[in-house]
Amino acid sequence: MAERDKAFVEFVEAATPSLRRTAYLIGGDRHKADDVVQETLYKVYLAWPKVQRAGNPFAYARRMLVNVAYDGGRRPWRREVTIAEVPEHDAHGGDFATGHAERDEVLEALRALGPRQRACIVLRYYEDLSVEQTAEILGCSESTVRSQASRGLDALRKAIDRRRSPAL
C-alpha cells in the first residue's frame, strides 16, 4: 500500500465516527448520513495531497461534509422522509428509556430547524467548535453564526417546551 493511501486509511478510521454523527445530526437520517460521509471521504481522497499540506485534514473534511450535506438536500431526488432512528453511541449510564426519550425530543426538534441553523447548532454545541471555526466551515461571518445559533437554540427550546406542555 502506498504511503499516501496508508495515511488516508488512518485518517478515515479516526474521523469516520465523528463525521457520521455530525452528518446524522445535520441531515436527520442515518442512511443519508452514511451517503454524505462516503461522498465526503471520496472527495477528501481526491484532494488528499492538498489536504495533508493544509495541515488539518479533519477540519477540511468537516467543512466538506457540511457542503455535501447541503448539496444533497438541494437535489430533489434526495429528499426522502426521515426515519426516527438514532445511530449507536456510547451509553453514559442513567435511565435508558428516559435518556432515549429526551434524545428523541431533541432530535425531532433539531430536524425541524432550517439547514443553516441546524448546522450551526451541531457544529457549535455538539462538535464544540468555536464561533470562528464554525464560520470558517460554513463559509459565513461570525455574526451570522452567532445569530443562527441563537435563533436555532430559541427554536429548539420552544419546540421542546411545546412537546412537554400538555395541550389545553
mmCIF file with all atom_site columns, C-alpha atoms in Angstrom:
data_model
loop_
_atom_site.group_PDB
_atom_site.id
_atom_site.type_symbol
_atom_site.label_atom_id
_atom_site.label_alt_id
_atom_site.label_comp_id
_atom_site.label_asym_id
_atom_site.label_entity_id
_atom_site.label_seq_id
_atom_site.pdbx_PDB_ins_code
_atom_site.Cartn_x
_atom_site.Cartn_y
_atom_site.Cartn_z
_atom_site.occupancy
_atom_site.B_iso_or_equiv
_atom_site.pdbx_formal_charge
_atom_site.auth_seq_id
_atom_site.auth_comp_id
_atom_site.auth_asym_id
_atom_site.auth_atom_id
_atom_site.pdbx_PDB_model_num
ATOM 1   C CA . MET A 1 1   ? 0.000   0.000  0.000  1.00 0.00 ? 1   MET A CA 1
ATOM 2   C CA . ALA A 1 2   ? 1.344   3.419  -0.916 1.00 0.00 ? 2   ALA A CA 1
ATOM 3   C CA . GLU A 1 3   ? 2.283   5.833  1.865  1.00 0.00 ? 3   GLU A CA 1
ATOM 4   C CA . ARG A 1 4   ? -0.437  8.225  0.653  1.00 0.00 ? 4   ARG A CA 1
ATOM 5   C CA . ASP A 1 5   ? -3.060  5.514  0.988  1.00 0.00 ? 5   ASP A CA 1
ATOM 6   C CA . LYS A 1 6   ? -1.814  4.436  4.422  1.00 0.00 ? 6   LYS A CA 1
ATOM 7   C CA . ALA A 1 7   ? -2.157  7.962  5.765  1.00 0.00 ? 7   ALA A CA 1
ATOM 8   C CA . PHE A 1 8   ? -5.623  8.286  4.256  1.00 0.00 ? 8   PHE A CA 1
ATOM 9   C CA . VAL A 1 9   ? -6.801  4.959  5.710  1.00 0.00 ? 9   VAL A CA 1
ATOM 10  C CA . GLU A 1 10  ? -5.594  6.042  9.163  1.00 0.00 ? 10  GLU A CA 1
ATOM 11  C CA . PHE A 1 11  ? -7.431  9.345  8.767  1.00 0.00 ? 11  PHE A CA 1
ATOM 12  C CA . VAL A 1 12  ? -10.648 7.581  7.690  1.00 0.00 ? 12  VAL A CA 1
ATOM 13  C CA . GLU A 1 13  ? -10.516 5.193  10.652 1.00 0.00 ? 13  GLU A CA 1
ATOM 14  C CA . ALA A 1 14  ? -10.060 8.080  13.079 1.00 0.00 ? 14  ALA A CA 1
ATOM 15  C CA . ALA A 1 15  ? -12.510 10.578 11.529 1.00 0.00 ? 15  ALA A CA 1
ATOM 16  C CA . THR A 1 16  ? -15.425 8.436  10.323 1.00 0.00 ? 16  THR A CA 1
ATOM 17  C CA . PRO A 1 17  ? -17.323 8.051  13.632 1.00 0.00 ? 17  PRO A CA 1
ATOM 18  C CA . SER A 1 18  ? -17.336 11.796 14.278 1.00 0.00 ? 18  SER A CA 1
ATOM 19  C CA . LEU A 1 19  ? -18.163 12.658 10.663 1.00 0.00 ? 19  LEU A CA 1
ATOM 20  C CA . ARG A 1 20  ? -21.005 10.142 10.694 1.00 0.00 ? 20  ARG A CA 1
ATOM 21  C CA . ARG A 1 21  ? -22.536 11.580 13.872 1.00 0.00 ? 21  ARG A CA 1
ATOM 22  C CA . THR A 1 22  ? -22.253 15.119 12.522 1.00 0.00 ? 22  THR A CA 1
ATOM 23  C CA . ALA A 1 23  ? -23.824 14.126 9.202  1.00 0.00 ? 23  ALA A CA 1
ATOM 24  C CA . TYR A 1 24  ? -26.673 12.398 11.032 1.00 0.00 ? 24  TYR A CA 1
ATOM 25  C CA . LEU A 1 25  ? -27.351 15.413 13.224 1.00 0.00 ? 25  LEU A CA 1
ATOM 26  C CA . ILE A 1 26  ? -27.287 17.769 10.244 1.00 0.00 ? 26  ILE A CA 1
ATOM 27  C CA . GLY A 1 27  ? -29.363 15.563 7.954  1.00 0.00 ? 27  GLY A CA 1
ATOM 28  C CA . GLY A 1 28  ? -31.580 13.693 10.395 1.00 0.00 ? 28  GLY A CA 1
ATOM 29  C CA . ASP A 1 29  ? -31.354 10.318 8.668  1.00 0.00 ? 29  ASP A CA 1
ATOM 30  C CA . ARG A 1 30  ? -28.852 7.553  9.338  1.00 0.00 ? 30  ARG A CA 1
ATOM 31  C CA . HIS A 1 31  ? -28.716 6.252  5.769  1.00 0.00 ? 31  HIS A CA 1
ATOM 32  C CA . LYS A 1 32  ? -28.331 9.716  4.248  1.00 0.00 ? 32  LYS A CA 1
ATOM 33  C CA . ALA A 1 33  ? -25.582 10.375 6.786  1.00 0.00 ? 33  ALA A CA 1
ATOM 34  C CA . ASP A 1 34  ? -23.727 7.303  5.558  1.00 0.00 ? 34  ASP A CA 1
ATOM 35  C CA . ASP A 1 35  ? -24.060 8.542  1.960  1.00 0.00 ? 35  ASP A CA 1
ATOM 36  C CA . VAL A 1 36  ? -22.862 12.019 2.906  1.00 0.00 ? 36  VAL A CA 1
ATOM 37  C CA . VAL A 1 37  ? -19.836 10.616 4.756  1.00 0.00 ? 37  VAL A CA 1
ATOM 38  C CA . GLN A 1 38  ? -18.982 8.312  1.868  1.00 0.00 ? 38  GLN A CA 1
ATOM 39  C CA . GLU A 1 39  ? -19.179 11.136 -0.666 1.00 0.00 ? 39  GLU A CA 1
ATOM 40  C CA . THR A 1 40  ? -17.171 13.409 1.639  1.00 0.00 ? 40  THR A CA 1
ATOM 41  C CA . LEU A 1 41  ? -14.403 10.852 2.114  1.00 0.00 ? 41  LEU A CA 1
ATOM 42  C CA . TYR A 1 42  ? -14.287 10.238 -1.639 1.00 0.00 ? 42  TYR A CA 1
ATOM 43  C CA . LYS A 1 43  ? -13.783 13.958 -2.252 1.00 0.00 ? 43  LYS A CA 1
ATOM 44  C CA . VAL A 1 44  ? -11.207 14.186 0.527  1.00 0.00 ? 44  VAL A CA 1
ATOM 45  C CA . TYR A 1 45  ? -9.289  11.286 -1.028 1.00 0.00 ? 45  TYR A CA 1
ATOM 46  C CA . LEU A 1 46  ? -9.227  13.023 -4.406 1.00 0.00 ? 46  LEU A CA 1
ATOM 47  C CA . ALA A 1 47  ? -7.708  16.092 -2.752 1.00 0.00 ? 47  ALA A CA 1
ATOM 48  C CA . TRP A 1 48  ? -5.633  14.184 -0.181 1.00 0.00 ? 48  TRP A CA 1
ATOM 49  C CA . PRO A 1 49  ? -2.179  15.630 -1.059 1.00 0.00 ? 49  PRO A CA 1
ATOM 50  C CA . LYS A 1 50  ? -3.601  19.167 -0.807 1.00 0.00 ? 50  LYS A CA 1
ATOM 51  C CA . VAL A 1 51  ? -5.451  18.267 2.393  1.00 0.00 ? 51  VAL A CA 1
ATOM 52  C CA . GLN A 1 52  ? -2.280  16.939 4.020  1.00 0.00 ? 52  GLN A CA 1
ATOM 53  C CA . ARG A 1 53  ? -0.316  20.044 3.043  1.00 0.00 ? 53  ARG A CA 1
ATOM 54  C CA . ALA A 1 54  ? -3.013  22.254 4.602  1.00 0.00 ? 54  ALA A CA 1
ATOM 55  C CA . GLY A 1 55  ? -2.257  20.561 7.912  1.00 0.00 ? 55  GLY A CA 1
ATOM 56  C CA . ASN A 1 56  ? -5.722  19.934 9.369  1.00 0.00 ? 56  ASN A CA 1
ATOM 57  C CA . PRO A 1 57  ? -7.459  17.164 7.428  1.00 0.00 ? 57  PRO A CA 1
ATOM 58  C CA . PHE A 1 58  ? -10.297 16.824 9.941  1.00 0.00 ? 58  PHE A CA 1
ATOM 59  C CA . ALA A 1 59  ? -11.292 20.498 9.608  1.00 0.00 ? 59  ALA A CA 1
ATOM 60  C CA . TYR A 1 60  ? -11.157 20.185 5.825  1.00 0.00 ? 60  TYR A CA 1
ATOM 61  C CA . ALA A 1 61  ? -13.302 17.039 5.911  1.00 0.00 ? 61  ALA A CA 1
ATOM 62  C CA . ARG A 1 62  ? -15.811 18.600 8.292  1.00 0.00 ? 62  ARG A CA 1
ATOM 63  C CA . ARG A 1 63  ? -16.272 21.617 6.027  1.00 0.00 ? 63  ARG A CA 1
ATOM 64  C CA . MET A 1 64  ? -16.628 19.366 3.011  1.00 0.00 ? 64  MET A CA 1
ATOM 65  C CA . LEU A 1 65  ? -19.164 17.243 4.909  1.00 0.00 ? 65  LEU A CA 1
ATOM 66  C CA . VAL A 1 66  ? -21.356 20.277 5.571  1.00 0.00 ? 66  VAL A CA 1
ATOM 67  C CA . ASN A 1 67  ? -21.142 21.272 1.894  1.00 0.00 ? 67  ASN A CA 1
ATOM 68  C CA . VAL A 1 68  ? -22.025 17.754 0.732  1.00 0.00 ? 68  VAL A CA 1
ATOM 69  C CA . ALA A 1 69  ? -24.950 17.632 3.165  1.00 0.00 ? 69  ALA A CA 1
ATOM 70  C CA . TYR A 1 70  ? -26.252 20.970 1.848  1.00 0.00 ? 70  TYR A CA 1
ATOM 71  C CA . ASP A 1 71  ? -25.806 19.894 -1.782 1.00 0.00 ? 71  ASP A CA 1
ATOM 72  C CA . GLY A 1 72  ? -27.639 16.636 -1.171 1.00 0.00 ? 72  GLY A CA 1
ATOM 73  C CA . GLY A 1 73  ? -30.574 18.469 0.366  1.00 0.00 ? 73  GLY A CA 1
ATOM 74  C CA . ARG A 1 74  ? -30.958 20.615 -2.726 1.00 0.00 ? 74  ARG A CA 1
ATOM 75  C CA . ARG A 1 75  ? -31.308 17.672 -5.081 1.00 0.00 ? 75  ARG A CA 1
ATOM 76  C CA . PRO A 1 76  ? -34.993 16.775 -5.418 1.00 0.00 ? 76  PRO A CA 1
ATOM 77  C CA . TRP A 1 77  ? -34.359 13.031 -5.738 1.00 0.00 ? 77  TRP A CA 1
ATOM 78  C CA . ARG A 1 78  ? -32.546 13.075 -2.384 1.00 0.00 ? 78  ARG A CA 1
ATOM 79  C CA . ARG A 1 79  ? -35.496 14.458 -0.427 1.00 0.00 ? 79  ARG A CA 1
ATOM 80  C CA . GLU A 1 80  ? -36.868 11.480 1.410  1.00 0.00 ? 80  GLU A CA 1
ATOM 81  C CA . VAL A 1 81  ? -38.940 11.098 4.515  1.00 0.00 ? 81  VAL A CA 1
ATOM 82  C CA . THR A 1 82  ? -36.665 10.798 7.527  1.00 0.00 ? 82  THR A CA 1
ATOM 83  C CA . ILE A 1 83  ? -36.906 7.881  9.903  1.00 0.00 ? 83  ILE A CA 1
ATOM 84  C CA . ALA A 1 84  ? -36.706 8.464  13.632 1.00 0.00 ? 84  ALA A CA 1
ATOM 85  C CA . GLU A 1 85  ? -33.685 6.246  14.120 1.00 0.00 ? 85  GLU A CA 1
ATOM 86  C CA . VAL A 1 86  ? -30.743 7.116  16.309 1.00 0.00 ? 86  VAL A CA 1
ATOM 87  C CA . PRO A 1 87  ? -27.184 5.962  15.486 1.00 0.00 ? 87  PRO A CA 1
ATOM 88  C CA . GLU A 1 88  ? -25.278 3.901  18.013 1.00 0.00 ? 88  GLU A CA 1
ATOM 89  C CA . HIS A 1 89  ? -23.433 5.795  20.709 1.00 0.00 ? 89  HIS A CA 1
ATOM 90  C CA . ASP A 1 90  ? -21.709 5.206  23.997 1.00 0.00 ? 90  ASP A CA 1
ATOM 91  C CA . ALA A 1 91  ? -24.066 4.847  26.931 1.00 0.00 ? 91  ALA A CA 1
ATOM 92  C CA . HIS A 1 92  ? -23.273 7.115  29.856 1.00 0.00 ? 92  HIS A CA 1
ATOM 93  C CA . GLY A 1 93  ? -25.421 5.399  32.435 1.00 0.00 ? 93  GLY A CA 1
ATOM 94  C CA . GLY A 1 94  ? -28.661 6.682  33.877 1.00 0.00 ? 94  GLY A CA 1
ATOM 95  C CA . ASP A 1 95  ? -32.182 5.639  32.968 1.00 0.00 ? 95  ASP A CA 1
ATOM 96  C CA . PHE A 1 96  ? -32.025 4.112  29.485 1.00 0.00 ? 96  PHE A CA 1
ATOM 97  C CA . ALA A 1 97  ? -35.639 4.844  28.491 1.00 0.00 ? 97  ALA A CA 1
ATOM 98  C CA . THR A 1 98  ? -35.599 8.424  29.768 1.00 0.00 ? 98  THR A CA 1
ATOM 99  C CA . GLY A 1 99  ? -32.319 9.102  28.002 1.00 0.00 ? 99  GLY A CA 1
ATOM 100 C CA . HIS A 1 100 ? -33.725 7.852  24.707 1.00 0.00 ? 100 HIS A CA 1
ATOM 101 C CA . ALA A 1 101 ? -36.961 9.802  25.112 1.00 0.00 ? 101 ALA A CA 1
ATOM 102 C CA . GLU A 1 102 ? -35.067 13.028 25.798 1.00 0.00 ? 102 GLU A CA 1
ATOM 103 C CA . ARG A 1 103 ? -32.684 12.417 22.898 1.00 0.00 ? 103 ARG A CA 1
ATOM 104 C CA . ASP A 1 104 ? -35.619 11.716 20.595 1.00 0.00 ? 104 ASP A CA 1
ATOM 105 C CA . GLU A 1 105 ? -37.211 15.012 21.649 1.00 0.00 ? 105 GLU A CA 1
ATOM 106 C CA . VAL A 1 106 ? -34.044 16.925 20.864 1.00 0.00 ? 106 VAL A CA 1
ATOM 107 C CA . LEU A 1 107 ? -33.526 15.140 17.543 1.00 0.00 ? 107 LEU A CA 1
ATOM 108 C CA . GLU A 1 108 ? -37.124 15.794 16.491 1.00 0.00 ? 108 GLU A CA 1
ATOM 109 C CA . ALA A 1 109 ? -36.743 19.482 17.349 1.00 0.00 ? 109 ALA A CA 1
ATOM 110 C CA . LEU A 1 110 ? -33.372 19.581 15.585 1.00 0.00 ? 110 LEU A CA 1
ATOM 111 C CA . ARG A 1 111 ? -34.906 18.143 12.403 1.00 0.00 ? 111 ARG A CA 1
ATOM 112 C CA . ALA A 1 112 ? -37.447 20.973 12.374 1.00 0.00 ? 112 ALA A CA 1
ATOM 113 C CA . LEU A 1 113 ? -34.709 23.631 12.112 1.00 0.00 ? 113 LEU A CA 1
ATOM 114 C CA . GLY A 1 114 ? -33.573 25.005 8.787  1.00 0.00 ? 114 GLY A CA 1
ATOM 115 C CA . PRO A 1 115 ? -30.318 23.632 7.368  1.00 0.00 ? 115 PRO A CA 1
ATOM 116 C CA . ARG A 1 116 ? -28.163 26.638 8.327  1.00 0.00 ? 116 ARG A CA 1
ATOM 117 C CA . GLN A 1 117 ? -29.469 26.783 11.906 1.00 0.00 ? 117 GLN A CA 1
ATOM 118 C CA . ARG A 1 118 ? -29.142 23.016 12.274 1.00 0.00 ? 118 ARG A CA 1
ATOM 119 C CA . ALA A 1 119 ? -25.539 23.118 11.024 1.00 0.00 ? 119 ALA A CA 1
ATOM 120 C CA . CYS A 1 120 ? -24.694 25.987 13.398 1.00 0.00 ? 120 CYS A CA 1
ATOM 121 C CA . ILE A 1 121 ? -26.185 24.170 16.392 1.00 0.00 ? 121 ILE A CA 1
ATOM 122 C CA . VAL A 1 122 ? -24.469 20.871 15.558 1.00 0.00 ? 122 VAL A CA 1
ATOM 123 C CA . LEU A 1 123 ? -21.061 22.406 14.904 1.00 0.00 ? 123 LEU A CA 1
ATOM 124 C CA . ARG A 1 124 ? -21.134 24.847 17.841 1.00 0.00 ? 124 ARG A CA 1
ATOM 125 C CA . TYR A 1 125 ? -22.684 22.730 20.569 1.00 0.00 ? 125 TYR A CA 1
ATOM 126 C CA . TYR A 1 126 ? -22.336 19.096 19.548 1.00 0.00 ? 126 TYR A CA 1
ATOM 127 C CA . GLU A 1 127 ? -18.911 19.319 17.920 1.00 0.00 ? 127 GLU A CA 1
ATOM 128 C CA . ASP A 1 128 ? -17.920 22.046 20.440 1.00 0.00 ? 128 ASP A CA 1
ATOM 129 C CA . LEU A 1 129 ? -16.353 24.306 17.811 1.00 0.00 ? 129 LEU A CA 1
ATOM 130 C CA . SER A 1 130 ? -15.730 27.994 18.340 1.00 0.00 ? 130 SER A CA 1
ATOM 131 C CA . VAL A 1 131 ? -17.726 30.675 16.544 1.00 0.00 ? 131 VAL A CA 1
ATOM 132 C CA . GLU A 1 132 ? -14.676 31.333 14.365 1.00 0.00 ? 132 GLU A CA 1
ATOM 133 C CA . GLN A 1 133 ? -14.257 27.661 13.402 1.00 0.00 ? 133 GLN A CA 1
ATOM 134 C CA . THR A 1 134 ? -17.967 27.290 12.667 1.00 0.00 ? 134 THR A CA 1
ATOM 135 C CA . ALA A 1 135 ? -17.964 30.422 10.496 1.00 0.00 ? 135 ALA A CA 1
ATOM 136 C CA . GLU A 1 136 ? -14.984 29.100 8.558  1.00 0.00 ? 136 GLU A CA 1
ATOM 137 C CA . ILE A 1 137 ? -16.636 25.724 7.958  1.00 0.00 ? 137 ILE A CA 1
ATOM 138 C CA . LEU A 1 138 ? -19.955 27.254 6.898  1.00 0.00 ? 138 LEU A CA 1
ATOM 139 C CA . GLY A 1 139 ? -18.323 29.991 4.844  1.00 0.00 ? 139 GLY A CA 1
ATOM 140 C CA . CYS A 1 140 ? -20.146 32.816 6.592  1.00 0.00 ? 140 CYS A CA 1
ATOM 141 C CA . SER A 1 141 ? -19.430 35.610 9.054  1.00 0.00 ? 141 SER A CA 1
ATOM 142 C CA . GLU A 1 142 ? -19.074 35.098 12.793 1.00 0.00 ? 142 GLU A CA 1
ATOM 143 C CA . SER A 1 143 ? -22.122 37.290 13.397 1.00 0.00 ? 143 SER A CA 1
ATOM 144 C CA . THR A 1 144 ? -24.170 35.004 11.145 1.00 0.00 ? 144 THR A CA 1
ATOM 145 C CA . VAL A 1 145 ? -23.063 32.003 13.211 1.00 0.00 ? 145 VAL A CA 1
ATOM 146 C CA . ARG A 1 146 ? -23.996 33.775 16.442 1.00 0.00 ? 146 ARG A CA 1
ATOM 147 C CA . SER A 1 147 ? -27.410 34.847 15.166 1.00 0.00 ? 147 SER A CA 1
ATOM 148 C CA . GLN A 1 148 ? -28.221 31.479 13.559 1.00 0.00 ? 148 GLN A CA 1
ATOM 149 C CA . ALA A 1 149 ? -27.131 29.596 16.683 1.00 0.00 ? 149 ALA A CA 1
ATOM 150 C CA . SER A 1 150 ? -29.151 31.915 18.901 1.00 0.00 ? 150 SER A CA 1
ATOM 151 C CA . ARG A 1 151 ? -32.270 31.577 16.759 1.00 0.00 ? 151 ARG A CA 1
ATOM 152 C CA . GLY A 1 152 ? -31.748 27.832 16.493 1.00 0.00 ? 152 GLY A CA 1
ATOM 153 C CA . LEU A 1 153 ? -31.427 27.387 20.252 1.00 0.00 ? 153 LEU A CA 1
ATOM 154 C CA . ASP A 1 154 ? -34.541 29.509 20.778 1.00 0.00 ? 154 ASP A CA 1
ATOM 155 C CA . ALA A 1 155 ? -36.467 27.373 18.260 1.00 0.00 ? 155 ALA A CA 1
ATOM 156 C CA . LEU A 1 156 ? -35.220 24.179 19.958 1.00 0.00 ? 156 LEU A CA 1
ATOM 157 C CA . ARG A 1 157 ? -36.329 25.430 23.379 1.00 0.00 ? 157 ARG A CA 1
ATOM 158 C CA . LYS A 1 158 ? -39.776 26.379 22.077 1.00 0.00 ? 158 LYS A CA 1
ATOM 159 C CA . ALA A 1 159 ? -40.223 23.064 20.248 1.00 0.00 ? 159 ALA A CA 1
ATOM 160 C CA . ILE A 1 160 ? -39.253 21.034 23.312 1.00 0.00 ? 160 ILE A CA 1
ATOM 161 C CA . ASP A 1 161 ? -41.437 23.165 25.591 1.00 0.00 ? 161 ASP A CA 1
ATOM 162 C CA . ARG A 1 162 ? -44.415 22.640 23.240 1.00 0.00 ? 162 ARG A CA 1
ATOM 163 C CA . ARG A 1 163 ? -43.887 18.884 23.308 1.00 0.00 ? 163 ARG A CA 1
ATOM 164 C CA . ARG A 1 164 ? -43.660 18.793 27.097 1.00 0.00 ? 164 ARG A CA 1
ATOM 165 C CA . SER A 1 165 ? -46.600 21.119 27.767 1.00 0.00 ? 165 SER A CA 1
ATOM 166 C CA . PRO A 1 166 ? -49.977 19.410 27.654 1.00 0.00 ? 166 PRO A CA 1
ATOM 167 C CA . ALA A 1 167 ? -52.387 20.926 25.139 1.00 0.00 ? 167 ALA A CA 1
ATOM 168 C CA . LEU A 1 168 ? -55.129 22.888 26.823 1.00 0.00 ? 168 LEU A CA 1
#
